Amino acid sequence: MRGLDANQQQGSNIGRQGDGDFVLELQNTGTIDPDEPGQVQCTTCHDPHISGYDEFTATSTPNTDNSTPPVSIKFLRGNRFQNRPPVVGNTSVQKNHNIICIFCHTKGFDSWKLSAHADPTVGDEQYKEAAANEREFPTDGTNSIQVWEAACLNCHDTHSASGQKKLLRKNASDSAGNQENTCYQCHNTTGNSILDAEAGSTVPNIKTEFAKTRRMPITTTDQAASSELHNIGGTNNGDGANFIENANNLGINSNSRHAECTDCHNPHRVIRNKRFNANYDAVAAVEDDTMRTHETGMDETSTGDNDGREGNVASGVLRGAWGVDLASPSSFRSGLGTDWPELMTVSDFEVKSGDPGTDSLTTAEADDHLTREYQLCFKCHSSYALNYGNRQSNLGPSLGGTGTTPSGTNTMTNFTNVAAEFLSVDATNPPTSGTDQGEESSNGSNEGTACGGGDCNPTATGPIQTNNHRSWHPVVFPTGRDRAERKLGASTSTINFKAPWADNIGTQTMQCSDCHGGEDSYTAGVGADLNEVQGPHGSSSNFLLKSTEPWDATNSWLDHPDGYGFCGGCHQPRVSNSSTDASGFDGDGSHRPDSKMGGEACPWCHIAVPHGWKNKQFLANLLCVGPEGGAGSGCTAIGNYNSDNYSIENRAPYYNKTRLRVPNWARSGSWGSSNCGGSNMEDGCPRNRG
């Protein structure tokens, strides 16, 4: 055998493993140069002098002593299928049990062995007989081959058609060889799946999600391209093993927005658990292989990694995926300016990738890997991929196009820098003891919980008024604003949050997919509907919202007594926000759909992109409009707050028919008409909304 290239071998042969005696030799190329590296040839995998059969049984049990004789078919030097469940923790190839692909492509051993596609307790769905016959998979007419046994061959065909990427299987309906159609073989309707539903198939139907009105740009048509834009591996394209794409290919220097299955999921590492690290976690309470998503509103029943604050931990289907986060959070936030949103560039981010193989969420090892769902989303919805710069002078990609939200919806014409909205705040997870997240008092010192019974100023500099502070949904950081500071009364009192968000006020976190996903995948007052597919694949609602009720300036949440529109899935406008002062609007301190509030829409007072904002409670303020509304730095007043002319303002992307003017910010429980713009705003300002 000739000398081998270091990239093509282990020792002197490719495929040498711990048992030391089973190898797949690389073959020479027929030259006489002794230094020429060996290459994969037909005889690397096949030996024309051997023959055999497929050992197959639907009730295989682990056998770790290699006592079963090797079996073969198609002259293979190893097994065509996974003949026994893979043994977790064994870094040697079990030559009599493992599929031949594992001899060379170890896939990180346990990362693959724990995955849903290799785990017999998860991948136990049987092939339909016709699908098995088409692939020359074994079937006895009753028990067809199961997913875990087909292993690599579920998705790959080693003799794939010419030009097919990554040796992916090519479906009859897949003339372009698109990646998603390989996944759709199983993740499809019962009738169109290759798996037998009667034999217990529980594979989620993802194809139908991507057929909805609004969806991620997964098809070549959605990408407005002649071929797939997705590209991983190689010097200029990123890290193929971790499915990482170069930022340039994601869109930073070109119009190449796209979404493929492996942008969000690593099929070699996914597990069916509510937490990505559940298989490594010694606490049985967090392990639940019946759940494919996280548990919304986790209650605070334990401490540390299992605390309710960890609601933004990546779920099992995201294990081993990659994303980005701030490279130096403290340095970035210390330089925040007076404008909103702040500048962010690709250099502000660092890549999080791989499988940490640990149950910890705080160790240095885990910190290098994706542990939170938002990190996955930020790699595309930020300047890392899309070169926003300052969002007002250099907006993100335009809205519109096949499958996306039409341009002009909610007055928006471009995508916003979601990462900047969430990350431009001085906060920590969990909240720093004795301080309020993103706030400081008027004298510059932290005053602890409730800031002495009132609100505080943000730490960012600029035209910030007393009693104002930044606001954000707790996707990255918990807010730190507990029940006392929100004037929500005793822990047993009725509050203006619906379950499951009524627990852990101030310390809870959430995922992007709590709001974005299929329109019927969330139940108000309950949380994620685990009978429905979760995740932002597609929706019938604009912006991929999980609601049949839109979020816009013409549809009022108050016109819907049961659901209150999209926001009403979590918030209860009929419930008072204060236990200390009920003399406000309509005498009970609540928003009400009657003659005073008039059933108006949320954007009359709140911004149209409620991720993170420079003012408290996402409140708009036409007396202080800056770059976020097309004005200059600092504050520019739009109209006169005590005038009778309260014209509705559209200042994209945040102001959508806004009419609120706040000359001075009040503490929670102390709002009156003068805080909202004068007597003509009295009917639109409840006293206690802080």
C-alpha positions as MATLAB code, in Angstrom:
seq = 'MRGLDANQQQGSNIGRQGDGDFVLELQNTGTIDPDEPGQVQCTTCHDPHISGYDEFTATSTPNTDNSTPPVSIKFLRGNRFQNRPPVVGNTSVQKNHNIICIFCHTKGFDSWKLSAHADPTVGDEQYKEAAANEREFPTDGTNSIQVWEAACLNCHDTHSASGQKKLLRKNASDSAGNQENTCYQCHNTTGNSILDAEAGSTVPNIKTEFAKTRRMPITTTDQAASSELHNIGGTNNGDGANFIENANNLGINSNSRHAECTDCHNPHRVIRNKRFNANYDAVAAVEDDTMRTHETGMDETSTGDNDGREGNVASGVLRGAWGVDLASPSSFRSGLGTDWPELMTVSDFEVKSGDPGTDSLTTAEADDHLTREYQLCFKCHSSYALNYGNRQSNLGPSLGGTGTTPSGTNTMTNFTNVAAEFLSVDATNPPTSGTDQGEESSNGSNEGTACGGGDCNPTATGPIQTNNHRSWHPVVFPTGRDRAERKLGASTSTINFKAPWADNIGTQTMQCSDCHGGEDSYTAGVGADLNEVQGPHGSSSNFLLKSTEPWDATNSWLDHPDGYGFCGGCHQPRVSNSSTDASGFDGDGSHRPDSKMGGEACPWCHIAVPHGWKNKQFLANLLCVGPEGGAGSGCTAIGNYNSDNYSIENRAPYYNKTRLRVPNWARSGSWGSSNCGGSNMEDGCPRNRG';
ca = [
       0.000    0.000    0.000;
       1.348    3.410   -0.906;
       1.920    6.366    1.399;
      -1.223    8.125    2.556;
      -2.251   11.736    2.818;
      -2.593   12.735    6.490;
      -6.110   13.954    5.808;
      -7.161   10.564    4.442;
      -5.955    8.168    7.069;
      -5.746    7.069   10.665;
      -2.379    5.470   11.161;
      -1.721    3.681    7.884;
      -5.304    2.972    6.985;
      -8.551    4.856    6.957;
     -11.003    3.398    9.439;
      -8.553    1.909   11.949;
     -10.294    1.953   15.308;
      -9.712    0.768   18.854;
     -10.006   -2.933   18.067;
      -6.948   -2.459   15.866;
      -7.686   -5.204   13.348;
     -10.483   -3.995   11.125;
      -9.463   -1.437    8.538;
     -10.590   -0.058    5.207;
      -7.448    0.420    3.190;
      -7.043    3.364    0.879;
      -5.991    2.312   -2.592;
      -3.234    3.705   -4.780;
      -4.016    5.367   -8.051;
      -1.979    3.098  -10.248;
       1.155    5.203  -10.393;
       4.640    4.204   -9.301;
       5.173    7.280   -7.135;
       5.540    5.868   -3.588;
       4.648    9.232   -2.046;
       1.323    9.597   -3.827;
      -1.525    9.471   -1.301;
      -4.004    6.670   -1.374;
      -7.593    7.402   -2.332;
     -11.026    5.933   -1.795;
     -11.659    3.393   -4.531;
     -14.414    0.837   -5.082;
     -12.335   -1.801   -3.298;
     -12.059    0.407   -0.197;
     -15.614   -0.622    0.694;
     -16.143   -3.695   -1.496;
     -14.364   -7.041   -1.811;
     -15.506   -9.003   -4.867;
     -14.432  -12.272   -3.221;
     -16.946  -12.117   -0.361;
     -20.707  -12.410   -0.285;
     -23.322  -12.709    2.359;
     -26.661  -11.465    3.562;
     -28.198   -8.740    5.722;
     -28.729   -9.689    9.315;
     -31.992   -8.032   10.226;
     -34.430   -8.219   13.094;
     -36.850   -5.687   14.482;
     -36.110   -6.819   18.034;
     -32.322   -6.624   18.046;
     -30.695   -6.291   21.445;
     -27.281   -4.862   22.311;
     -24.395   -7.264   22.036;
     -21.061   -5.751   22.928;
     -18.746   -8.758   22.738;
     -18.564   -8.891   18.919;
     -19.534  -12.572   19.071;
     -21.892  -12.421   16.099;
     -20.080  -13.295   12.862;
     -19.725  -10.478   10.347;
     -22.411  -10.319    7.704;
     -22.291   -8.680    4.331;
     -24.211   -7.912    1.200;
     -23.161   -6.256   -2.045;
     -19.610   -7.512   -1.413;
     -19.193   -5.007    1.422;
     -16.261   -5.270    3.784;
     -18.575   -4.353    6.654;
     -22.270   -4.255    7.539;
     -24.636   -2.434    5.262;
     -26.906   -1.612    8.206;
     -26.657   -0.980   11.943;
     -27.211   -4.513   13.183;
     -27.212   -3.739   16.914;
     -27.999   -0.552   18.833;
     -24.851    1.587   19.088;
     -23.119    1.462   22.459;
     -22.779    4.913   23.988;
     -19.387    5.547   25.542;
     -17.570    2.988   23.378;
     -15.155    4.851   21.100;
     -14.218    1.720   19.147;
     -16.093    0.554   16.111;
     -17.990   -2.637   16.829;
     -17.067   -4.254   13.565;
     -19.775   -6.914   13.745;
     -22.558   -4.504   14.654;
     -21.881   -1.040   13.234;
     -22.837    0.124    9.782;
     -19.783    0.305    7.534;
     -19.994    4.102    7.238;
     -18.990    4.464   10.912;
     -15.640    2.805   10.218;
     -14.533    6.080    8.642;
     -17.166    8.685    9.556;
     -17.265    8.444   13.339;
     -19.500   11.549   13.651;
     -18.137   12.143   17.127;
     -19.213    8.692   18.313;
     -21.637    9.542   21.141;
     -22.953   12.608   19.305;
     -24.282   10.253   16.655;
     -25.131    7.322   18.920;
     -27.342    9.515   21.120;
     -29.080   11.131   18.159;
     -32.729   10.543   17.349;
     -31.769    8.885   14.062;
     -29.553    6.280   15.773;
     -31.431    5.759   19.034;
     -33.666    2.636   18.885;
     -36.028    4.147   21.468;
     -36.662    7.136   19.178;
     -35.899    6.032   15.630;
     -38.070    2.921   15.865;
     -40.406    3.823   12.996;
     -40.621    1.146   10.308;
     -40.309    1.719    6.598;
     -43.304    1.096    4.410;
     -42.732   -2.055    2.407;
     -42.762   -0.250   -0.938;
     -40.202    2.301    0.271;
     -37.999   -0.453    1.686;
     -38.123   -2.408   -1.563;
     -37.273    0.699   -3.605;
     -34.136    1.183   -1.516;
     -33.312   -2.516   -1.407;
     -33.794   -2.491    2.342;
     -34.791   -5.795    4.005;
     -38.390   -6.566    4.839;
     -40.162   -9.790    5.632;
     -43.562   -8.422    4.771;
     -44.391   -7.757    8.427;
     -41.406   -6.110   10.038;
     -39.627   -3.707    7.713;
     -36.316   -2.118    8.584;
     -36.452    0.652   11.176;
     -34.929    4.118   11.030;
     -32.135    3.399   13.517;
     -31.117    0.297   11.557;
     -30.971    2.111    8.221;
     -28.823    4.722   10.018;
     -26.773    6.694    7.478;
     -28.737    5.220    4.563;
     -31.910    7.021    5.665;
     -30.502   10.218    4.194;
     -27.468    9.256    2.113;
     -26.935    7.078   -0.922;
     -23.280    6.208   -1.369;
     -23.791    5.774   -5.108;
     -25.827    8.957   -5.420;
     -26.652   10.548   -8.742;
     -23.994   12.739  -10.274;
     -24.008   16.269   -8.847;
     -26.101   15.407   -5.813;
     -24.783   17.351   -2.805;
     -23.477   15.451    0.221;
     -24.557   12.112   -1.294;
     -28.127   12.947   -0.296;
     -30.937   10.751   -1.539;
     -32.724   12.123   -4.572;
     -36.501   11.892   -4.526;
     -38.642   11.583   -7.606;
     -40.118   15.043   -6.939;
     -36.698   16.535   -6.333;
     -35.392   17.468   -9.761;
     -32.971   19.993   -8.242;
     -31.774   17.663   -5.504;
     -32.760   20.066   -2.753;
     -31.710   19.171    0.764;
     -35.129   19.604    2.333;
     -36.644   16.884    0.175;
     -34.341   14.333    1.759;
     -35.799   15.330    5.139;
     -39.330   15.354    3.724;
     -39.031   11.614    3.009;
     -39.990   11.070    6.643;
     -41.057   14.490    7.910;
     -44.189   14.525    5.791;
     -47.874   13.666    5.878;
     -48.765   10.091    6.780;
     -49.682    9.266    3.205;
     -46.527   10.701    1.662;
     -44.031    9.564    4.288;
     -41.807    6.544    3.621;
     -42.518    5.450    7.194;
     -45.433    3.329    8.299;
     -47.759    5.312   10.588;
     -49.599    2.147   11.589;
     -46.334    0.816   12.945;
     -46.024    3.735   15.344;
     -44.564    6.643   13.374;
     -44.380    9.807   15.481;
     -42.197   11.851   13.131;
     -43.370   15.489   13.003;
     -44.768   16.670    9.669;
     -42.479   19.550    8.699;
     -43.216   19.683    4.965;
     -46.735   20.996    5.567;
     -45.308   23.795    7.727;
     -43.128   24.992    4.861;
     -46.131   24.978    2.541;
     -47.858   27.703    4.571;
     -48.376   31.289    3.429;
     -45.396   32.634    5.390;
     -42.276   30.528    5.750;
     -38.535   30.511    5.973;
     -36.928   30.801    2.484;
     -36.240   27.087    2.064;
     -36.959   26.446   -1.628;
     -34.910   27.757   -4.522;
     -37.967   29.775   -5.555;
     -38.181   31.345   -2.101;
     -34.509   32.231   -2.426;
     -35.099   33.797   -5.855;
     -32.237   31.678   -7.150;
     -31.650   29.120   -9.884;
     -30.023   26.705   -7.444;
     -29.638   26.315   -3.710;
     -27.660   29.085   -2.022;
     -26.846   26.913    0.987;
     -23.203   25.809    1.014;
     -21.065   24.386    3.805;
     -17.597   22.948    4.013;
     -14.423   23.778    2.167;
     -11.951   26.608    2.592;
     -14.320   29.425    1.681;
     -17.626   27.997    2.832;
     -17.166   27.212    6.510;
     -16.984   24.123    8.684;
     -18.712   21.129    7.121;
     -18.534   18.906   10.208;
     -20.537   21.406   12.269;
     -22.632   22.539    9.275;
     -21.236   26.081    9.621;
     -21.580   28.437    6.688;
     -19.311   31.375    6.090;
     -21.023   34.672    7.009;
     -20.521   35.856    3.431;
     -22.650   32.979    2.210;
     -25.434   33.851    4.648;
     -25.858   37.244    3.056;
     -23.420   39.745    4.543;
     -21.972   40.674    1.151;
     -24.607   39.322   -1.192;
     -28.325   38.795   -1.574;
     -28.152   35.169   -0.492;
     -30.760   34.843    2.247;
     -31.798   31.226    2.601;
     -32.799   28.596    5.124;
     -32.111   24.897    4.887;
     -32.846   22.186    7.417;
     -29.197   22.000    8.482;
     -29.052   25.735    9.135;
     -31.044   25.015   12.275;
     -30.672   21.276   12.886;
     -27.747   18.897   12.912;
     -29.296   15.524   11.972;
     -26.270   13.662   13.371;
     -26.817   15.151   16.853;
     -30.509   15.988   17.379;
     -32.326   14.347   20.274;
     -36.003   14.265   21.256;
     -35.799   16.102   24.562;
     -36.923   19.453   25.881;
     -33.285   20.363   26.627;
     -30.336   19.842   24.314;
     -28.166   18.529   27.155;
     -30.739   16.250   28.803;
     -28.891   13.043   27.897;
     -25.872   14.294   29.776;
     -27.822   15.623   32.739;
     -27.914   13.538   35.899;
     -31.189   15.171   36.992;
     -33.913   12.898   35.676;
     -36.557   15.607   36.037;
     -35.279   17.477   32.982;
     -35.206   14.392   30.769;
     -38.337   13.805   28.743;
     -37.942   12.147   25.367;
     -41.622   12.691   24.555;
     -41.031   16.439   24.171;
     -39.515   17.972   21.068;
     -39.425   21.497   22.421;
     -38.715   23.322   25.631;
     -41.292   23.687   28.369;
     -42.701   27.215   28.362;
     -42.946   28.996   31.690;
     -40.747   26.519   33.542;
     -41.595   26.804   37.233;
     -38.842   27.460   39.715;
     -38.745   24.082   41.433;
     -34.998   23.622   41.646;
     -31.751   25.527   41.419;
     -28.878   25.978   39.020;
     -29.233   24.750   35.451;
     -32.771   23.493   36.062;
     -34.072   26.775   37.402;
     -37.066   28.467   35.769;
     -34.676   31.182   34.606;
     -33.318   28.766   32.039;
     -36.365   28.896   29.757;
     -34.191   29.984   26.843;
     -32.018   26.861   26.898;
     -31.863   25.222   23.456;
     -34.154   22.235   23.078;
     -33.017   18.789   21.995;
     -33.749   19.335   18.306;
     -31.086   22.067   18.321;
     -28.334   19.977   19.915;
     -25.107   20.356   17.980;
     -26.375   23.221   15.827;
     -24.399   26.455   15.487;
     -25.118   30.112   16.142;
     -23.543   33.361   17.302;
     -23.470   35.550   20.396;
     -21.686   38.686   21.513;
     -17.945   38.080   21.648;
     -17.372   40.629   24.408;
     -20.698   41.618   25.989;
     -19.287   44.012   28.582;
     -17.100   45.850   26.062;
     -19.949   46.159   23.596;
     -22.453   47.488   26.106;
     -20.003   49.920   27.691;
     -19.821   51.695   24.357;
     -23.555   52.109   23.806;
     -24.463   55.531   22.509;
     -27.553   57.720   22.614;
     -29.116   56.409   19.409;
     -31.365   53.429   19.054;
     -30.555   50.940   17.738;
     -26.820   50.847   18.278;
     -24.211   49.895   15.724;
     -23.311   46.214   15.502;
     -20.886   44.615   13.076;
     -19.853   41.055   12.308;
     -16.784   41.517   14.516;
     -19.042   41.917   17.579;
     -20.010   38.240   17.331;
     -18.370   34.888   17.937;
     -19.488   31.517   16.604;
     -20.949   28.916   18.985;
     -20.772   25.402   17.549;
     -20.318   21.714   18.200;
     -21.592   19.403   20.904;
     -20.233   20.244   24.369;
     -21.021   16.788   25.747;
     -21.799   18.178   29.179;
     -24.841   18.971   31.259;
     -23.431   22.314   32.359;
     -24.599   25.586   30.873;
     -21.975   27.725   32.554;
     -18.585   26.065   32.139;
     -15.979   27.391   29.736;
     -16.456   24.269   27.623;
     -20.174   24.872   27.267;
     -19.594   28.556   26.574;
     -17.946   27.682   23.259;
     -21.036   25.837   22.048;
     -24.617   26.712   21.277;
     -26.587   26.397   24.497;
     -29.448   28.902   23.928;
     -32.013   29.072   21.166;
     -31.516   32.792   20.485;
     -27.897   32.112   19.470;
     -29.220   30.060   16.573;
     -31.587   32.801   15.418;
     -29.048   35.617   15.727;
     -26.710   34.185   13.100;
     -29.224   35.316   10.457;
     -31.297   37.953   12.229;
     -28.373   40.265   12.945;
     -25.558   42.146   11.306;
     -23.454   38.978   11.556;
     -25.139   37.682    8.425;
     -26.887   40.641    6.889;
     -24.556   43.636    7.294;
     -27.061   46.022    8.830;
     -24.566   48.504   10.221;
     -26.716   51.241   11.738;
     -30.168   49.924   11.020;
     -31.571   53.312   10.037;
     -29.007   54.193    7.401;
     -28.317   50.658    6.245;
     -31.392   48.512    6.709;
     -31.479   44.765    6.474;
     -32.962   42.821    3.540;
     -36.227   44.034    2.104;
     -39.470   42.406    3.081;
     -41.414   40.734    0.326;
     -40.823   37.867   -2.062;
     -42.219   34.382   -2.285;
     -43.357   33.076    1.068;
     -42.269   36.097    3.120;
     -44.233   38.861    4.833;
     -45.214   41.495    2.236;
     -43.376   44.798    2.248;
     -45.380   47.515    3.974;
     -46.882   45.222    6.617;
     -46.995   47.201    9.884;
     -45.387   50.015    7.844;
     -42.212   47.917    7.649;
     -40.225   47.535    4.447;
     -37.059   45.903    5.808;
     -35.975   43.337    8.358;
     -34.653   44.731   11.619;
     -31.505   43.826   13.513;
     -33.110   41.557   16.087;
     -29.833   40.877   17.885;
     -29.319   44.610   18.522;
     -32.832   44.911   19.907;
     -32.222   42.154   22.448;
     -28.547   42.680   23.241;
     -28.377   46.460   23.663;
     -29.009   46.294   27.379;
     -26.773   45.987   30.420;
     -28.111   42.777   31.964;
     -27.123   39.291   33.043;
     -28.694   35.843   33.320;
     -29.509   35.253   36.131;
     -30.062   38.834   37.311;
     -27.229   40.197   39.394;
     -28.172   39.985   43.044;
     -29.477   43.240   44.510;
     -29.811   45.141   41.237;
     -32.426   45.738   38.573;
     -31.668   44.647   35.045;
     -30.650   47.463   32.705;
     -31.539   50.159   35.222;
     -29.897   52.500   37.677;
     -31.260   55.200   39.919;
     -31.212   58.913   39.172;
     -28.122   59.351   41.359;
     -26.240   56.613   39.497;
     -26.286   53.956   42.184;
     -28.067   50.644   42.037;
     -30.848   50.586   44.598;
     -31.820   46.945   44.435;
     -35.224   45.362   43.977;
     -37.862   47.859   42.868;
     -35.310   50.698   43.127;
     -36.779   51.775   46.440;
     -40.355   51.253   45.337;
     -40.223   52.871   41.894;
     -38.611   52.681   38.499;
     -35.024   53.461   37.591;
     -33.053   54.942   34.744;
     -31.270   52.804   32.137;
     -27.500   52.638   32.314;
     -27.172   53.840   28.719;
     -26.383   57.515   28.274;
     -28.475   60.037   26.354;
     -31.765   61.880   26.761;
     -33.134   59.460   29.329;
     -35.756   60.778   31.711;
     -36.225   59.796   35.344;
     -38.408   56.703   35.872;
     -37.769   55.429   32.352;
     -35.772   52.310   31.460;
     -35.150   49.917   28.628;
     -37.626   47.094   28.054;
     -37.303   43.703   26.420;
     -38.918   40.322   26.253;
     -36.698   37.961   28.277;
     -35.259   36.015   25.346;
     -31.588   36.661   26.167;
     -31.805   38.091   29.676;
     -34.482   37.982   32.362;
     -35.862   41.432   33.082;
     -35.156   41.397   36.810;
     -38.442   43.275   37.330;
     -40.231   41.204   39.936;
     -43.855   41.355   41.100;
     -43.121   44.037   43.688;
     -41.509   46.400   41.227;
     -44.295   45.823   38.724;
     -46.881   46.532   41.455;
     -48.459   43.142   40.857;
     -49.383   42.466   44.460;
     -49.006   39.278   46.473;
     -47.805   36.063   44.852;
     -51.327   34.625   44.983;
     -53.106   37.644   43.472;
     -54.500   37.735   39.948;
     -52.071   39.441   37.595;
     -52.027   40.616   34.018;
     -49.959   37.681   32.749;
     -51.534   34.454   31.600;
     -50.126   31.052   32.445;
     -47.475   29.821   32.076;
     -45.844   33.255   32.212;
     -47.355   34.121   35.599;
     -44.528   32.196   37.298;
     -40.994   33.418   37.957;
     -41.779   37.065   37.195;
     -38.491   38.860   36.653;
     -36.325   35.723   36.523;
     -37.953   33.733   33.716;
     -36.566   33.546   30.180;
     -38.179   32.436   26.949;
     -37.383   31.336   23.413;
     -37.895   33.077   20.084;
     -40.110   30.132   19.135;
     -42.528   30.973   21.944;
     -43.851   33.707   19.640;
     -42.803   32.529   16.177;
     -44.064   29.334   14.586;
     -47.230   27.667   13.330;
     -50.338   29.736   13.955;
     -52.004   26.933   15.917;
     -48.958   25.759   17.873;
     -49.596   27.849   21.004;
     -52.584   27.771   23.344;
     -53.323   30.925   25.334;
     -53.115   30.298   29.051;
     -51.336   26.978   28.520;
     -48.219   27.496   26.394;
     -46.761   25.561   23.496;
     -49.145   22.925   22.115;
     -46.863   19.898   21.988;
     -49.295   18.099   19.703;
     -48.342   20.586   17.001;
     -45.016   21.156   15.281;
     -42.960   23.796   17.085;
     -40.415   26.177   15.636;
     -40.478   28.999   13.053;
     -40.842   26.867    9.936;
     -44.041   28.393    8.609;
     -47.259   30.137    9.621;
     -50.411   31.527    8.094;
     -49.730   34.789    9.958;
     -47.281   37.528    8.962;
     -43.865   37.514   10.624;
     -44.315   33.778   11.342;
     -46.379   34.560   14.428;
     -47.949   31.780   16.505;
     -51.436   33.230   16.358;
     -54.482   33.374   14.133;
     -54.851   36.992   15.257;
     -52.460   39.472   13.600;
     -50.283   42.050   15.322;
     -50.937   45.310   13.495;
     -52.498   48.738   13.872;
     -55.896   47.815   12.418;
     -56.621   44.702   14.463;
     -57.245   45.407   18.137;
     -56.517   42.820   20.791;
     -59.423   44.335   22.699;
     -61.901   43.474   19.970;
     -61.387   39.791   20.769;
     -62.899   38.974   24.179;
     -61.389   35.491   24.233;
     -57.979   35.789   22.621;
     -57.271   39.537   22.597;
     -55.273   39.115   19.427;
     -51.675   37.983   19.308;
     -50.482   39.770   22.465;
     -53.404   38.367   24.417;
     -51.882   34.919   24.244;
     -49.670   35.915   27.185;
     -51.074   39.226   28.500;
     -54.451   39.954   30.083;
     -55.557   43.535   29.376;
     -58.675   43.209   31.559;
     -56.611   42.623   34.708;
     -55.274   45.546   36.702;
     -51.540   46.131   36.646;
     -51.506   47.515   40.168;
     -52.658   46.371   43.578;
     -51.907   49.728   45.190;
     -53.831   52.134   42.988;
     -57.043   51.139   41.205;
     -58.309   54.664   40.585;
     -56.989   54.736   37.051;
     -58.698   54.043   33.791;
     -62.294   52.861   34.296;
     -61.637   52.640   38.010;
     -59.791   49.337   37.910;
     -56.471   50.222   36.339;
     -56.976   47.980   33.306;
     -57.205   48.305   29.527;
     -60.857   47.738   28.606;
     -62.735   47.442   25.307;
     -65.326   50.101   26.056;
     -66.104   53.723   25.182;
     -62.956   55.074   26.807;
     -60.238   52.844   25.396;
     -62.333   52.290   22.320;
     -60.882   48.890   21.561;
     -57.822   50.390   19.916;
     -54.837   48.376   18.806;
     -51.663   47.901   20.818;
     -49.445   49.986   18.467;
     -51.325   53.139   19.432;
     -49.053   53.140   22.468;
     -46.553   50.310   21.992;
     -43.913   49.806   19.300;
     -44.615   47.534   16.362;
     -41.507   45.339   16.813;
     -41.681   44.323   20.489;
     -38.283   42.645   20.904;
     -36.326   45.250   22.849;
     -36.756   49.003   23.173;
     -35.266   52.176   24.649;
     -38.431   52.975   26.697;
     -40.229   51.061   29.430;
     -43.100   48.711   28.559;
     -42.251   49.062   24.834;
     -43.969   52.441   24.921;
     -43.612   54.690   21.908;
     -43.100   58.402   22.479;
     -43.677   60.953   19.739;
     -42.022   63.597   21.913;
     -38.688   61.801   21.670;
     -38.178   60.302   18.225;
     -34.606   59.682   17.119;
     -32.879   57.609   14.433;
     -35.279   54.740   15.085;
     -38.020   56.865   13.509;
     -36.006   58.624   10.839;
     -35.169   61.701   12.951;
     -31.757   62.904   14.058;
     -29.797   61.853   17.106;
     -31.314   62.653   20.465;
     -34.950   63.715   20.729;
     -37.116   65.246   18.023;
     -40.721   66.002   18.953;
     -43.360   64.930   16.436;
     -46.207   67.381   17.035;
     -47.250   69.098   20.229;
     -48.233   66.895   23.132;
     -50.933   69.256   24.455;
     -52.432   70.020   21.077;
     -55.855   68.869   19.968;
     -54.246   67.497   16.808;
     -53.250   63.931   17.636;
     -52.410   62.731   14.152;
     -51.414   59.074   13.888;
     -47.751   58.622   13.025;
     -46.087   55.937   10.930;
     -42.358   55.998   11.536;
     -41.101   52.629   10.342;
     -40.098   50.223   11.624;
     -41.239   50.883   15.212;
     -44.044   53.421   15.034;
     -47.238   52.059   13.484;
     -50.091   54.550   13.815;
     -48.632   55.730   17.103;
     -50.274   58.581   19.008;
     -48.629   58.398   22.440;
     -46.653   61.401   23.739;
     -44.895   61.116   27.099;
     -43.636   64.468   28.426;
     -42.586   62.829   31.700;
     -42.308   59.226   32.809;
     -44.199   58.126   35.890;
     -43.442   55.305   38.276;
     -45.567   52.178   38.110;
     -48.979   52.830   39.610;
     -48.725   56.601   39.171;
     -49.654   57.282   35.543;
     -52.239   59.895   34.656;
     -53.409   61.764   31.577;
     -50.617   64.334   31.888;
     -48.075   61.565   31.413;
     -49.685   60.500   28.148;
     -49.944   63.847   26.409;
     -52.653   65.938   27.993;
     -56.385   65.987   28.423;
     -57.124   64.752   24.911;
     -55.171   61.594   25.649;
     -56.977   60.883   28.902;
     -59.296   58.396   27.266;
     -56.316   56.509   25.935;
     -54.135   56.350   29.006;
     -54.873   54.091   31.975;
     -53.417   55.506   35.171;
     -51.625   52.398   36.267;
     -49.852   51.229   33.148;
     -46.180   51.451   34.124;
];
